[in-house]
Amino acid sequence: MAGTAFFSVSMSLDGFIAPESPEELMGQQWMELQQWIFPLRFFRENLKLGEGGEEGRDNDIARETFERTGASVMGKRMFDAGEQAWPEEAPFHTPVFVVTHEKRDPWERPGGTTFHFVNDGIETALDLAREAADDRDVRIAGGGATILKYVNAGLIDEFSIALSPVLFGSGIRLFDGVDASRVALEPVRSEPSSRVTHLTYAVHPR
């Protein structure tokens, strides 16, 4: 369905998707969580790291996720961390709508990424992203608090988790604070690879 709102994240076995502190992003735990994606051919291509890289199902899933995405939505916390960490040619290559109270002109980057700053809530950001995505889908890129707002508002249609064999012990849990009384999940797909297990669920009102 064109216009599907989805998210796709890596998650530790104990339910965490990121360290608590933004300063710990790119640290050892986060690198271990994301280790499945770094060797992939698609990852190298997207960040212009040169030729080579692994193919296979992990690579296919990473590429399919990118290709279905016509626009993204993210929260201010994720944007602030990424503004410092992303290369000049940010890895989205589509419009990105940042949910924030900050008023700021659109920020255009090389390679097709333009960040738009939305000051009137998550629903407006999603509507703008759907319009920009045309016949493709909208990815709720993160972080965890923004994903949770969309889940609790009933605005997520589908999500995928790359379940990684690492433990965090603390950090940002994917579903910490979810309104479970409103959310029902339908298993769509489960695919193990040599590094992670890919889990996909459709989301329905309970």
GROMACS .gro file of C-alpha atoms in nm:
model
  206
    1MET     CA    1   0.000   0.000   0.000
    2ALA     CA    2   0.153   0.330  -0.105
    3GLY     CA    3   0.182   0.570   0.184
    4THR     CA    4   0.238   0.299   0.444
    5ALA     CA    5   0.390   0.444   0.761
    6PHE     CA    6   0.653   0.209   0.898
    7PHE     CA    7   0.965   0.196   1.109
    8SER     CA    8   1.266  -0.030   1.085
    9VAL     CA    9   1.522  -0.054   1.366
   10SER     CA   10   1.794  -0.274   1.510
   11MET     CA   11   1.716  -0.394   1.863
   12SER     CA   12   1.915  -0.578   2.128
   13LEU     CA   13   1.784  -0.903   2.274
   14ASP     CA   14   1.685  -0.716   2.591
   15GLY     CA   15   1.478  -0.461   2.398
   16PHE     CA   16   1.701  -0.156   2.354
   17ILE     CA   17   1.754   0.037   2.030
   18ALA     CA   18   2.002   0.303   2.146
   19PRO     CA   19   2.212   0.410   2.444
   20GLU     CA   20   2.055   0.659   2.682
   21SER     CA   21   2.303   0.938   2.613
   22PRO     CA   22   2.350   1.086   2.264
   23GLU     CA   23   2.722   1.102   2.343
   24GLU     CA   24   2.727   0.722   2.348
   25LEU     CA   25   2.599   0.694   1.991
   26MET     CA   26   2.876   0.547   1.777
   27GLY     CA   27   3.016   0.389   2.095
   28GLN     CA   28   3.100   0.020   2.135
   29GLN     CA   29   2.751  -0.100   2.231
   30TRP     CA   30   2.581   0.083   1.946
   31MET     CA   31   2.842  -0.043   1.700
   32GLU     CA   32   2.779  -0.400   1.817
   33LEU     CA   33   2.403  -0.349   1.777
   34GLN     CA   34   2.447  -0.228   1.420
   35GLN     CA   35   2.730  -0.464   1.325
   36TRP     CA   36   2.509  -0.660   1.084
   37ILE     CA   37   2.476  -0.367   0.844
   38PHE     CA   38   2.833  -0.235   0.820
   39PRO     CA   39   2.974  -0.509   0.590
   40LEU     CA   40   2.688  -0.485   0.339
   41ARG     CA   41   2.734  -0.374  -0.021
   42PHE     CA   42   2.430  -0.145   0.007
   43PHE     CA   43   2.572   0.028   0.317
   44ARG     CA   44   2.900   0.095   0.136
   45GLU     CA   45   2.721   0.221  -0.174
   46ASN     CA   46   2.483   0.449   0.018
   47LEU     CA   47   2.762   0.615   0.214
   48LYS     CA   48   2.999   0.616  -0.085
   49LEU     CA   49   3.260   0.409   0.096
   50GLY     CA   50   3.378   0.239  -0.221
   51GLU     CA   51   3.311  -0.084  -0.402
   52GLY     CA   52   3.273  -0.427  -0.251
   53GLY     CA   53   3.071  -0.544   0.046
   54GLU     CA   54   2.860  -0.846   0.125
   55GLU     CA   55   2.548  -0.947  -0.062
   56GLY     CA   56   2.277  -1.186   0.054
   57ARG     CA   57   1.950  -1.149   0.240
   58ASP     CA   58   2.071  -0.886   0.491
   59ASN     CA   59   2.184  -0.672   0.199
   60ASP     CA   60   1.855  -0.727   0.015
   61ILE     CA   61   1.652  -0.620   0.319
   62ALA     CA   62   1.860  -0.307   0.373
   63ARG     CA   63   1.822  -0.212   0.006
   64GLU     CA   64   1.447  -0.290  -0.002
   65THR     CA   65   1.391  -0.073   0.306
   66PHE     CA   66   1.572   0.217   0.142
   67GLU     CA   67   1.399   0.176  -0.194
   68ARG     CA   68   1.046   0.167  -0.050
   69THR     CA   69   1.106   0.491   0.143
   70GLY     CA   70   0.988   0.806  -0.031
   71ALA     CA   71   1.021   1.034   0.273
   72SER     CA   72   1.121   1.006   0.638
   73VAL     CA   73   1.010   1.156   0.968
   74MET     CA   74   1.232   1.196   1.273
   75GLY     CA   75   1.241   1.369   1.608
   76LYS     CA   76   1.466   1.656   1.707
   77ARG     CA   77   1.690   1.438   1.925
   78MET     CA   78   1.775   1.211   1.634
   79PHE     CA   79   1.828   1.507   1.404
   80ASP     CA   80   2.061   1.680   1.649
   81ALA     CA   81   2.275   1.366   1.682
   82GLY     CA   82   2.274   1.306   1.308
   83GLU     CA   83   2.355   1.663   1.214
   84GLN     CA   84   2.691   1.608   1.381
   85ALA     CA   85   2.748   1.250   1.260
   86TRP     CA   86   2.610   1.227   0.905
   87PRO     CA   87   2.839   1.296   0.612
   88GLU     CA   88   2.774   1.603   0.398
   89GLU     CA   89   2.567   1.384   0.167
   90ALA     CA   90   2.322   1.260   0.430
   91PRO     CA   91   2.214   0.895   0.381
   92PHE     CA   92   1.840   0.953   0.321
   93HIS     CA   93   1.831   1.094  -0.036
   94THR     CA   94   1.466   1.192   0.015
   95PRO     CA   95   1.277   1.466   0.201
   96VAL     CA   96   1.302   1.432   0.580
   97PHE     CA   97   1.050   1.596   0.814
   98VAL     CA   98   1.183   1.681   1.161
   99VAL     CA   99   0.923   1.714   1.439
  100THR     CA  100   1.047   2.003   1.651
  101HIS     CA  101   0.955   2.328   1.825
  102GLU     CA  102   1.252   2.497   1.658
  103LYS     CA  103   1.165   2.725   1.368
  104ARG     CA  104   1.418   2.681   1.090
  105ASP     CA  105   1.429   2.708   0.713
  106PRO     CA  106   1.460   2.385   0.513
  107TRP     CA  107   1.816   2.252   0.509
  108GLU     CA  108   1.913   2.110   0.171
  109ARG     CA  109   2.202   1.866   0.150
  110PRO     CA  110   2.381   1.718  -0.151
  111GLY     CA  111   2.237   1.395  -0.287
  112GLY     CA  112   1.867   1.472  -0.261
  113THR     CA  113   1.812   1.503   0.116
  114THR     CA  114   1.627   1.811   0.236
  115PHE     CA  115   1.534   1.847   0.603
  116HIS     CA  116   1.204   2.025   0.669
  117PHE     CA  117   1.124   2.140   1.023
  118VAL     CA  118   0.764   2.082   1.133
  119ASN     CA  119   0.635   2.277   1.433
  120ASP     CA  120   0.276   2.153   1.462
  121GLY     CA  121   0.297   1.790   1.560
  122ILE     CA  122   0.345   1.435   1.443
  123GLU     CA  123   0.028   1.409   1.234
  124THR     CA  124   0.119   1.714   1.026
  125ALA     CA  125   0.470   1.577   0.975
  126LEU     CA  126   0.326   1.245   0.855
  127ASP     CA  127   0.081   1.416   0.619
  128LEU     CA  128   0.361   1.623   0.467
  129ALA     CA  129   0.583   1.317   0.435
  130ARG     CA  130   0.309   1.115   0.264
  131GLU     CA  131   0.256   1.395   0.015
  132ALA     CA  132   0.630   1.416  -0.053
  133ALA     CA  133   0.669   1.038  -0.078
  134ASP     CA  134   0.432   1.021  -0.376
  135ASP     CA  135   0.372   0.648  -0.442
  136ARG     CA  136   0.631   0.522  -0.192
  137ASP     CA  137   0.615   0.471   0.184
  138VAL     CA  138   0.704   0.688   0.483
  139ARG     CA  139   0.966   0.570   0.729
  140ILE     CA  140   0.950   0.692   1.087
  141ALA     CA  141   1.326   0.700   1.131
  142GLY     CA  142   1.340   0.761   1.505
  143GLY     CA  143   1.441   0.805   1.767
  144GLY     CA  144   1.263   0.584   2.015
  145ALA     CA  145   1.043   0.858   2.166
  146THR     CA  146   0.920   0.967   1.823
  147ILE     CA  147   0.847   0.610   1.715
  148LEU     CA  148   0.650   0.557   2.038
  149LYS     CA  149   0.440   0.868   1.977
  150TYR     CA  150   0.341   0.737   1.635
  151VAL     CA  151   0.264   0.389   1.770
  152ASN     CA  152   0.048   0.525   2.053
  153ALA     CA  153  -0.134   0.757   1.813
  154GLY     CA  154  -0.228   0.461   1.592
  155LEU     CA  155  -0.030   0.599   1.299
  156ILE     CA  156   0.205   0.306   1.234
  157ASP     CA  157   0.096   0.046   0.978
  158GLU     CA  158   0.396  -0.187   0.992
  159PHE     CA  159   0.738  -0.226   1.149
  160SER     CA  160   1.050  -0.437   1.119
  161ILE     CA  161   1.310  -0.524   1.380
  162ALA     CA  162   1.658  -0.657   1.315
  163LEU     CA  163   1.701  -0.851   1.640
  164SER     CA  164   2.070  -0.846   1.719
  165PRO     CA  165   2.243  -1.097   1.953
  166VAL     CA  166   2.375  -0.833   2.194
  167LEU     CA  167   2.265  -0.715   2.538
  168PHE     CA  168   2.253  -0.350   2.645
  169GLY     CA  169   2.133  -0.367   3.006
  170SER     CA  170   2.015  -0.005   2.989
  171GLY     CA  171   1.935   0.261   2.733
  172ILE     CA  172   1.632   0.350   2.523
  173ARG     CA  173   1.378   0.068   2.502
  174LEU     CA  174   1.175   0.047   2.185
  175PHE     CA  175   0.836   0.000   2.352
  176ASP     CA  176   0.892   0.168   2.689
  177GLY     CA  177   0.562   0.347   2.755
  178VAL     CA  178   0.359   0.185   2.477
  179ASP     CA  179  -0.020   0.193   2.517
  180ALA     CA  180  -0.061  -0.182   2.479
  181SER     CA  181  -0.440  -0.156   2.519
  182ARG     CA  182  -0.458   0.012   2.177
  183VAL     CA  183  -0.207  -0.191   1.974
  184ALA     CA  184  -0.246  -0.537   1.820
  185LEU     CA  185   0.031  -0.701   1.617
  186GLU     CA  186   0.009  -0.949   1.330
  187PRO     CA  187   0.326  -1.143   1.240
  188VAL     CA  188   0.415  -1.093   0.873
  189ARG     CA  189   0.761  -1.240   0.833
  190SER     CA  190   1.053  -1.387   1.027
  191GLU     CA  191   1.388  -1.433   0.854
  192PRO     CA  192   1.706  -1.538   1.033
  193SER     CA  193   2.043  -1.451   0.888
  194SER     CA  194   2.392  -1.530   1.012
  195ARG     CA  195   2.398  -1.206   1.217
  196VAL     CA  196   2.041  -1.104   1.309
  197THR     CA  197   1.678  -1.216   1.291
  198HIS     CA  198   1.452  -0.992   1.084
  199LEU     CA  199   1.100  -0.968   1.227
  200THR     CA  200   0.814  -0.784   1.052
  201TYR     CA  201   0.471  -0.709   1.199
  202ALA     CA  202   0.156  -0.538   1.076
  203VAL     CA  203  -0.005  -0.306   1.332
  204HIS     CA  204  -0.381  -0.295   1.393
  205PRO     CA  205  -0.606  -0.120   1.645
  206ARG     CA  206  -0.690  -0.343   1.940
   0.00000   0.00000   0.00000
